[in-house]
PDB file of C-alpha atoms in Angstrom:
ATOM      1  CA  GLY A   1       0.000   0.000   0.000  1.00 60.00           C
ATOM      2  CA  ALA A   2       0.899   3.650  -0.149  1.00 66.00           C
ATOM      3  CA  VAL A   3       3.704   4.618   2.188  1.00 87.00           C
ATOM      4  CA  VAL A   4       4.688   7.945   3.640  1.00 92.00           C
ATOM      5  CA  SER A   5       8.106   8.127   5.231  1.00 93.00           C
ATOM      6  CA  GLN A   6       8.746  10.728   7.877  1.00 95.00           C
ATOM      7  CA  HIS A   7      12.240  11.434   9.156  1.00 95.00           C
ATOM      8  CA  PRO A   8      13.559  11.654  11.775  1.00 96.00           C
ATOM      9  CA  SER A   9      11.265   9.724  14.082  1.00 93.00           C
ATOM     10  CA  ARG A  10      12.775  11.385  17.139  1.00 95.00           C
ATOM     11  CA  VAL A  11      14.940  14.453  17.552  1.00 97.00           C
ATOM     12  CA  ILE A  12      16.269  16.337  20.527  1.00 97.00           C
ATOM     13  CA  CYS A  13      17.618  19.833  20.019  1.00 96.00           C
ATOM     14  CA  LYS A  14      18.688  22.792  22.080  1.00 96.00           C
ATOM     15  CA  SER A  15      16.718  25.988  22.406  1.00 97.00           C
ATOM     16  CA  GLY A  16      17.466  28.429  19.653  1.00 97.00           C
ATOM     17  CA  THR A  17      18.436  25.862  17.050  1.00 97.00           C
ATOM     18  CA  SER A  18      16.443  24.831  14.000  1.00 97.00           C
ATOM     19  CA  VAL A  19      15.183  21.381  13.161  1.00 97.00           C
ATOM     20  CA  LYS A  20      14.093  20.039   9.793  1.00 97.00           C
ATOM     21  CA  ILE A  21      11.555  17.244   9.434  1.00 97.00           C
ATOM     22  CA  GLU A  22      11.098  15.462   6.115  1.00 97.00           C
ATOM     23  CA  CYS A  23       7.978  13.863   4.725  1.00 96.00           C
ATOM     24  CA  ARG A  24       8.300  11.678   1.649  1.00 96.00           C
ATOM     25  CA  SER A  25       5.720   9.827  -0.372  1.00 94.00           C
ATOM     26  CA  LEU A  26       7.534   6.670  -1.410  1.00 93.00           C
ATOM     27  CA  ASP A  27       5.362   5.181  -4.137  1.00 89.00           C
ATOM     28  CA  PHE A  28       3.072   7.964  -5.263  1.00 91.00           C
ATOM     29  CA  GLN A  29       3.140  11.622  -6.151  1.00 92.00           C
ATOM     30  CA  ALA A  30       1.597  14.106  -3.782  1.00 92.00           C
ATOM     31  CA  THR A  31       0.936  17.648  -4.886  1.00 91.00           C
ATOM     32  CA  THR A  32      -0.649  18.277  -1.513  1.00 91.00           C
ATOM     33  CA  MET A  33       0.692  17.336   1.890  1.00 94.00           C
ATOM     34  CA  PHE A  34      -0.451  18.336   5.344  1.00 94.00           C
ATOM     35  CA  TRP A  35       1.402  18.967   8.569  1.00 96.00           C
ATOM     36  CA  TYR A  36      -0.217  18.257  11.911  1.00 94.00           C
ATOM     37  CA  ARG A  37       0.850  18.753  15.473  1.00 94.00           C
ATOM     38  CA  GLN A  38      -0.358  16.386  18.172  1.00 89.00           C
ATOM     39  CA  PHE A  39      -0.428  17.464  21.786  1.00 81.00           C
ATOM     40  CA  PRO A  40      -0.483  14.910  24.611  1.00 75.00           C
ATOM     41  CA  LYS A  41      -3.977  13.489  25.073  1.00 69.00           C
ATOM     42  CA  LYS A  42      -5.278  15.926  22.500  1.00 70.00           C
ATOM     43  CA  SER A  43      -6.262  15.908  18.911  1.00 79.00           C
ATOM     44  CA  LEU A  44      -4.171  16.429  15.848  1.00 87.00           C
ATOM     45  CA  MET A  45      -4.104  20.103  15.000  1.00 90.00           C
ATOM     46  CA  LEU A  46      -3.679  20.983  11.360  1.00 91.00           C
ATOM     47  CA  MET A  47      -0.801  23.417  11.032  1.00 95.00           C
ATOM     48  CA  ALA A  48      -0.572  23.963   7.316  1.00 95.00           C
ATOM     49  CA  THR A  49      -1.289  22.658   3.866  1.00 93.00           C
ATOM     50  CA  SER A  50       1.832  22.171   1.794  1.00 93.00           C
ATOM     51  CA  ASN A  51       1.473  22.652  -1.949  1.00 91.00           C
ATOM     52  CA  GLU A  52       4.141  21.589  -4.415  1.00 92.00           C
ATOM     53  CA  GLY A  53       5.563  24.558  -6.249  1.00 88.00           C
ATOM     54  CA  SER A  54       3.736  27.202  -4.259  1.00 89.00           C
ATOM     55  CA  LYS A  55       3.575  28.680  -0.810  1.00 91.00           C
ATOM     56  CA  ALA A  56       2.084  26.716   2.027  1.00 94.00           C
ATOM     57  CA  THR A  57      -1.269  27.694   3.447  1.00 93.00           C
ATOM     58  CA  TYR A  58      -1.115  28.115   7.200  1.00 95.00           C
ATOM     59  CA  GLU A  59      -3.961  27.677   9.636  1.00 93.00           C
ATOM     60  CA  GLN A  60      -4.968  30.541  11.846  1.00 92.00           C
ATOM     61  CA  GLY A  61      -2.627  30.999  14.766  1.00 93.00           C
ATOM     62  CA  VAL A  62       0.310  29.126  13.225  1.00 95.00           C
ATOM     63  CA  GLU A  63       3.396  31.282  12.758  1.00 94.00           C
ATOM     64  CA  LYS A  64       4.642  30.851   9.204  1.00 93.00           C
ATOM     65  CA  ASP A  65       8.034  32.317  10.029  1.00 95.00           C
ATOM     66  CA  LYS A  66       8.392  29.847  12.867  1.00 96.00           C
ATOM     67  CA  PHE A  67       7.319  26.769  10.972  1.00 97.00           C
ATOM     68  CA  LEU A  68       8.821  26.934   7.504  1.00 96.00           C
ATOM     69  CA  ILE A  69       7.379  24.574   4.947  1.00 95.00           C
ATOM     70  CA  ASN A  70       8.971  23.736   1.630  1.00 93.00           C
ATOM     71  CA  HIS A  71       7.397  21.411  -0.926  1.00 93.00           C
ATOM     72  CA  ALA A  72      10.031  21.347  -3.618  1.00 86.00           C
ATOM     73  CA  SER A  73       9.020  18.158  -5.368  1.00 93.00           C
ATOM     74  CA  LEU A  74       5.985  15.949  -5.806  1.00 94.00           C
ATOM     75  CA  THR A  75       7.321  13.481  -3.261  1.00 95.00           C
ATOM     76  CA  LEU A  76       8.919  15.640  -0.576  1.00 96.00           C
ATOM     77  CA  SER A  77       7.743  18.268   1.873  1.00 96.00           C
ATOM     78  CA  THR A  78       9.849  19.588   4.717  1.00 97.00           C
ATOM     79  CA  LEU A  79       8.895  21.343   7.926  1.00 97.00           C
ATOM     80  CA  THR A  80      11.591  23.400   9.618  1.00 97.00           C
ATOM     81  CA  VAL A  81      11.025  24.520  13.179  1.00 97.00           C
ATOM     82  CA  THR A  82      13.152  27.635  13.472  1.00 97.00           C
ATOM     83  CA  SER A  83      14.653  28.987  16.684  1.00 96.00           C
ATOM     84  CA  ALA A  84      13.047  26.168  18.616  1.00 96.00           C
ATOM     85  CA  HIS A  85      11.791  26.673  22.144  1.00 96.00           C
ATOM     86  CA  PRO A  86      10.720  24.085  24.727  1.00 95.00           C
ATOM     87  CA  GLU A  87       7.067  24.881  24.005  1.00 94.00           C
ATOM     88  CA  ASP A  88       7.631  23.637  20.457  1.00 95.00           C
ATOM     89  CA  SER A  89       8.208  20.167  21.864  1.00 95.00           C
ATOM     90  CA  SER A  90       5.497  18.017  20.402  1.00 93.00           C
ATOM     91  CA  PHE A  91       4.651  15.202  18.015  1.00 92.00           C
ATOM     92  CA  TYR A  92       4.532  16.329  14.403  1.00 95.00           C
ATOM     93  CA  ILE A  93       2.782  14.213  11.784  1.00 94.00           C
ATOM     94  CA  CYS A  94       2.626  14.665   8.042  1.00 94.00           C
ATOM     95  CA  SER A  95       0.120  13.273   5.616  1.00 93.00           C
ATOM     96  CA  ALA A  96       0.052  13.134   1.852  1.00 92.00           C
ATOM     97  CA  ARG A  97      -2.728  12.875  -0.655  1.00 88.00           C
ATOM     98  CA  ASP A  98      -2.081  10.618  -3.616  1.00 87.00           C
ATOM     99  CA  ASP A  99      -2.609  12.650  -6.780  1.00 86.00           C
ATOM    100  CA  ARG A 100      -4.412   9.662  -8.298  1.00 83.00           C
ATOM    101  CA  GLU A 101      -6.971   9.447  -5.534  1.00 75.00           C
ATOM    102  CA  HIS A 102      -9.515  11.781  -4.007  1.00 65.00           C
ATOM    103  CA  SER A 103      -8.975  10.094  -0.650  1.00 61.00           C
ATOM    104  CA  PRO A 104      -7.750   8.808   1.701  1.00 66.00           C
ATOM    105  CA  LEU A 105      -4.765  10.586   3.110  1.00 82.00           C
ATOM    106  CA  HIS A 106      -1.664   8.560   3.938  1.00 88.00           C
ATOM    107  CA  PHE A 107       0.098   9.410   7.152  1.00 91.00           C
ATOM    108  CA  GLY A 108       3.707   9.280   8.226  1.00 92.00           C
ATOM    109  CA  ASN A 109       4.702   7.742  11.539  1.00 89.00           C
ATOM    110  CA  GLY A 110       5.352  11.105  13.110  1.00 91.00           C
ATOM    111  CA  THR A 111       8.343  12.910  14.604  1.00 94.00           C
ATOM    112  CA  ARG A 112       8.787  13.391  18.332  1.00 93.00           C
ATOM    113  CA  LEU A 113      10.548  16.733  18.845  1.00 96.00           C
ATOM    114  CA  THR A 114      12.021  17.558  22.217  1.00 96.00           C
ATOM    115  CA  VAL A 115      13.563  20.983  22.738  1.00 96.00           C
ATOM    116  CA  THR A 116      15.795  21.305  25.782  1.00 96.00           C
TER     117      THR A 116
ATOM    118  CA  GLY B   1     -16.701  26.302  12.581  1.00 82.00           C
ATOM    119  CA  ASN B   2     -16.244  22.630  11.895  1.00 88.00           C
ATOM    120  CA  SER B   3     -15.384  20.389  14.829  1.00 91.00           C
ATOM    121  CA  VAL B   4     -15.381  16.804  16.020  1.00 94.00           C
ATOM    122  CA  THR B   5     -16.008  15.606  19.561  1.00 94.00           C
ATOM    123  CA  GLN B   6     -15.156  12.133  20.790  1.00 93.00           C
ATOM    124  CA  MET B   7     -15.806  10.428  24.064  1.00 87.00           C
ATOM    125  CA  GLU B   8     -12.949  10.714  26.482  1.00 82.00           C
ATOM    126  CA  GLY B   9     -10.831   7.693  27.185  1.00 85.00           C
ATOM    127  CA  PRO B  10      -9.235   5.554  28.014  1.00 93.00           C
ATOM    128  CA  VAL B  11     -11.761   2.867  27.294  1.00 95.00           C
ATOM    129  CA  THR B  12     -10.776  -0.411  28.926  1.00 97.00           C
ATOM    130  CA  LEU B  13     -12.502  -3.607  27.866  1.00 97.00           C
ATOM    131  CA  SER B  14     -12.019  -7.314  28.209  1.00 97.00           C
ATOM    132  CA  GLU B  15     -11.425  -9.381  25.128  1.00 97.00           C
ATOM    133  CA  GLU B  16     -14.622 -10.209  23.202  1.00 96.00           C
ATOM    134  CA  ALA B  17     -16.528  -7.306  24.759  1.00 97.00           C
ATOM    135  CA  PHE B  18     -18.678  -4.964  22.684  1.00 97.00           C
ATOM    136  CA  LEU B  19     -17.121  -1.635  21.785  1.00 97.00           C
ATOM    137  CA  THR B  20     -18.719   1.744  21.185  1.00 97.00           C
ATOM    138  CA  ILE B  21     -16.738   4.942  20.791  1.00 97.00           C
ATOM    139  CA  ASN B  22     -18.979   7.948  20.396  1.00 97.00           C
ATOM    140  CA  CYS B  23     -18.263  10.670  17.875  1.00 97.00           C
ATOM    141  CA  THR B  24     -20.340  13.735  17.072  1.00 97.00           C
ATOM    142  CA  TYR B  25     -19.558  16.525  14.695  1.00 96.00           C
ATOM    143  CA  THR B  26     -20.415  20.076  13.771  1.00 95.00           C
ATOM    144  CA  ALA B  27     -19.991  21.061  10.163  1.00 92.00           C
ATOM    145  CA  THR B  28     -21.279  23.320   7.467  1.00 85.00           C
ATOM    146  CA  GLY B  29     -22.361  21.569   4.345  1.00 82.00           C
ATOM    147  CA  TYR B  30     -22.108  17.819   3.937  1.00 86.00           C
ATOM    148  CA  PRO B  31     -18.876  16.434   5.326  1.00 92.00           C
ATOM    149  CA  SER B  32     -17.279  13.077   4.745  1.00 93.00           C
ATOM    150  CA  LEU B  33     -16.578  11.211   7.976  1.00 95.00           C
ATOM    151  CA  PHE B  34     -13.664   8.983   8.885  1.00 95.00           C
ATOM    152  CA  TRP B  35     -12.269   6.824  11.613  1.00 96.00           C
ATOM    153  CA  TYR B  36      -8.497   6.534  11.832  1.00 94.00           C
ATOM    154  CA  VAL B  37      -6.531   4.210  14.089  1.00 94.00           C
ATOM    155  CA  GLN B  38      -3.069   4.777  15.524  1.00 90.00           C
ATOM    156  CA  TYR B  39      -1.335   1.688  16.834  1.00 89.00           C
ATOM    157  CA  PRO B  40       1.528   2.195  19.314  1.00 83.00           C
ATOM    158  CA  GLY B  41       4.569   3.657  17.625  1.00 75.00           C
ATOM    159  CA  GLU B  42       2.890   3.920  14.234  1.00 78.00           C
ATOM    160  CA  GLY B  43       1.225   6.536  12.105  1.00 80.00           C
ATOM    161  CA  LEU B  44      -2.469   6.918  11.486  1.00 87.00           C
ATOM    162  CA  GLN B  45      -4.246   4.421   9.291  1.00 89.00           C
ATOM    163  CA  LEU B  46      -7.648   4.830   7.756  1.00 91.00           C
ATOM    164  CA  LEU B  47     -10.042   2.380   9.384  1.00 95.00           C
ATOM    165  CA  LEU B  48     -13.294   3.234   7.636  1.00 95.00           C
ATOM    166  CA  LYS B  49     -15.193   6.089   6.076  1.00 94.00           C
ATOM    167  CA  ALA B  50     -18.634   7.262   5.001  1.00 95.00           C
ATOM    168  CA  THR B  51     -19.281  10.013   2.513  1.00 92.00           C
ATOM    169  CA  LYS B  52     -23.010  10.662   2.837  1.00 92.00           C
ATOM    170  CA  ALA B  53     -25.889  10.352   5.233  1.00 93.00           C
ATOM    171  CA  ASP B  54     -26.945   6.804   6.141  1.00 95.00           C
ATOM    172  CA  ASP B  55     -23.780   5.309   4.660  1.00 96.00           C
ATOM    173  CA  LYS B  56     -22.202   2.611   6.802  1.00 97.00           C
ATOM    174  CA  GLY B  57     -18.448   2.231   6.753  1.00 96.00           C
ATOM    175  CA  SER B  58     -16.980  -1.096   7.819  1.00 97.00           C
ATOM    176  CA  ASN B  59     -13.581  -2.728   8.063  1.00 96.00           C
ATOM    177  CA  LYS B  60     -11.939  -5.421  10.220  1.00 95.00           C
ATOM    178  CA  GLY B  61     -15.180  -5.945  12.151  1.00 97.00           C
ATOM    179  CA  PHE B  62     -15.570  -2.239  12.935  1.00 98.00           C
ATOM    180  CA  GLU B  63     -18.621  -0.336  11.758  1.00 98.00           C
ATOM    181  CA  ALA B  64     -19.864   3.241  11.853  1.00 98.00           C
ATOM    182  CA  THR B  65     -23.021   4.764  10.369  1.00 98.00           C
ATOM    183  CA  TYR B  66     -23.241   8.365   9.187  1.00 97.00           C
ATOM    184  CA  ARG B  67     -26.250   9.782  11.071  1.00 96.00           C
ATOM    185  CA  LYS B  68     -27.082  13.233   9.815  1.00 94.00           C
ATOM    186  CA  GLU B  69     -30.073  13.690  12.123  1.00 94.00           C
ATOM    187  CA  THR B  70     -27.908  13.226  15.207  1.00 96.00           C
ATOM    188  CA  THR B  71     -24.660  14.469  13.598  1.00 96.00           C
ATOM    189  CA  SER B  72     -22.950  11.321  14.809  1.00 97.00           C
ATOM    190  CA  PHE B  73     -20.565   8.657  13.517  1.00 98.00           C
ATOM    191  CA  HIS B  74     -20.164   6.238  16.405  1.00 98.00           C
ATOM    192  CA  LEU B  75     -17.629   3.440  16.041  1.00 98.00           C
ATOM    193  CA  GLU B  76     -18.716  -0.076  17.032  1.00 98.00           C
ATOM    194  CA  LYS B  77     -17.254  -3.557  17.104  1.00 98.00           C
ATOM    195  CA  GLY B  78     -19.042  -6.625  18.339  1.00 97.00           C
ATOM    196  CA  SER B  79     -16.075  -8.446  19.826  1.00 96.00           C
ATOM    197  CA  VAL B  80     -12.796  -6.685  20.475  1.00 97.00           C
ATOM    198  CA  GLN B  81      -9.385  -8.320  20.544  1.00 97.00           C
ATOM    199  CA  VAL B  82      -6.205  -7.408  22.369  1.00 96.00           C
ATOM    200  CA  SER B  83      -4.747  -6.427  19.016  1.00 95.00           C
ATOM    201  CA  ASP B  84      -7.391  -3.693  18.719  1.00 97.00           C
ATOM    202  CA  SER B  85      -5.687  -1.730  21.488  1.00 96.00           C
ATOM    203  CA  ALA B  86      -4.853   1.622  19.918  1.00 95.00           C
ATOM    204  CA  VAL B  87      -5.919   5.236  19.726  1.00 93.00           C
ATOM    205  CA  TYR B  88      -8.962   5.893  17.554  1.00 96.00           C
ATOM    206  CA  PHE B  89      -9.600   9.236  15.891  1.00 95.00           C
ATOM    207  CA  CYS B  90     -12.845  10.421  14.391  1.00 96.00           C
ATOM    208  CA  ALA B  91     -12.419  12.999  11.644  1.00 95.00           C
ATOM    209  CA  LEU B  92     -14.367  14.982   9.102  1.00 93.00           C
ATOM    210  CA  ARG B  93     -13.533  16.534   5.783  1.00 90.00           C
ATOM    211  CA  THR B  94     -15.464  19.182   3.914  1.00 83.00           C
ATOM    212  CA  GLY B  95     -14.835  20.227   0.352  1.00 76.00           C
ATOM    213  CA  ASN B  96     -12.125  18.860  -1.883  1.00 71.00           C
ATOM    214  CA  THR B  97      -9.050  20.227  -0.174  1.00 72.00           C
ATOM    215  CA  GLY B  98      -8.243  17.006   1.643  1.00 75.00           C
ATOM    216  CA  LYS B  99      -8.055  18.825   4.984  1.00 84.00           C
ATOM    217  CA  LEU B 100      -9.146  16.677   7.892  1.00 89.00           C
ATOM    218  CA  ILE B 101     -10.430  17.921  11.236  1.00 90.00           C
ATOM    219  CA  PHE B 102      -9.844  15.417  14.010  1.00 92.00           C
ATOM    220  CA  GLY B 103     -11.444  14.661  17.312  1.00 93.00           C
ATOM    221  CA  GLN B 104      -9.205  14.392  20.326  1.00 90.00           C
ATOM    222  CA  GLY B 105      -8.727  10.651  20.017  1.00 92.00           C
ATOM    223  CA  THR B 106      -9.896   7.828  22.267  1.00 94.00           C
ATOM    224  CA  THR B 107      -7.486   5.298  23.678  1.00 94.00           C
ATOM    225  CA  LEU B 108      -8.784   1.732  23.710  1.00 96.00           C
ATOM    226  CA  GLN B 109      -7.161  -0.845  25.944  1.00 96.00           C
ATOM    227  CA  VAL B 110      -8.278  -4.441  25.549  1.00 97.00           C
ATOM    228  CA  LYS B 111      -7.236  -6.866  28.253  1.00 96.00           C
ATOM    229  CA  PRO B 112      -7.019 -10.629  27.738  1.00 94.00           C
TER     230      PRO B 112
END
């Protein structure tokens, strides 16, 4: 079945540094990918919609200069958390929509970010 | 705005018990409804879906019926197994953007 690879699965970084998370669709092309943030015991919050070849669309309240999204190819979107702070510690999940299908979305396994 | 509300967990059941996880939604228009499952250490997987009122989604013994009159999409399974232990998310999608709005997730623990 369709696979979305997210890397790294876990990362620990120091405050003030930047961290890049990659989301790859391995066997399909995805013009559209989505980035979610999952808080403990809470729902997945959509952060932004990543569109290949154009700017990402951010949800209300999400700082676009803080969470940089680049979707440079039909199989790769990256999320960079810039100048990370401890409150950015969270579980980040990407999903990708197969261009051949209307649904469903395929999800990565998530990235656990810990900022010390 | 659009939202999804799930029953709070964790839900703890013995093997072969009957499962219900409640899900209600608020949406403009006519959303599609989904249940996703997240097994420990893994990403989300689509469990089942329904795209219009009165549709019943089913997979792996799980069922959910799209009830427009009660704006609900409750997940049920007649006999749960230990391997069903996971976090279950109800979600809705409106329009063609692919954007999903999730409930807060319900943890299911099935004991042998």
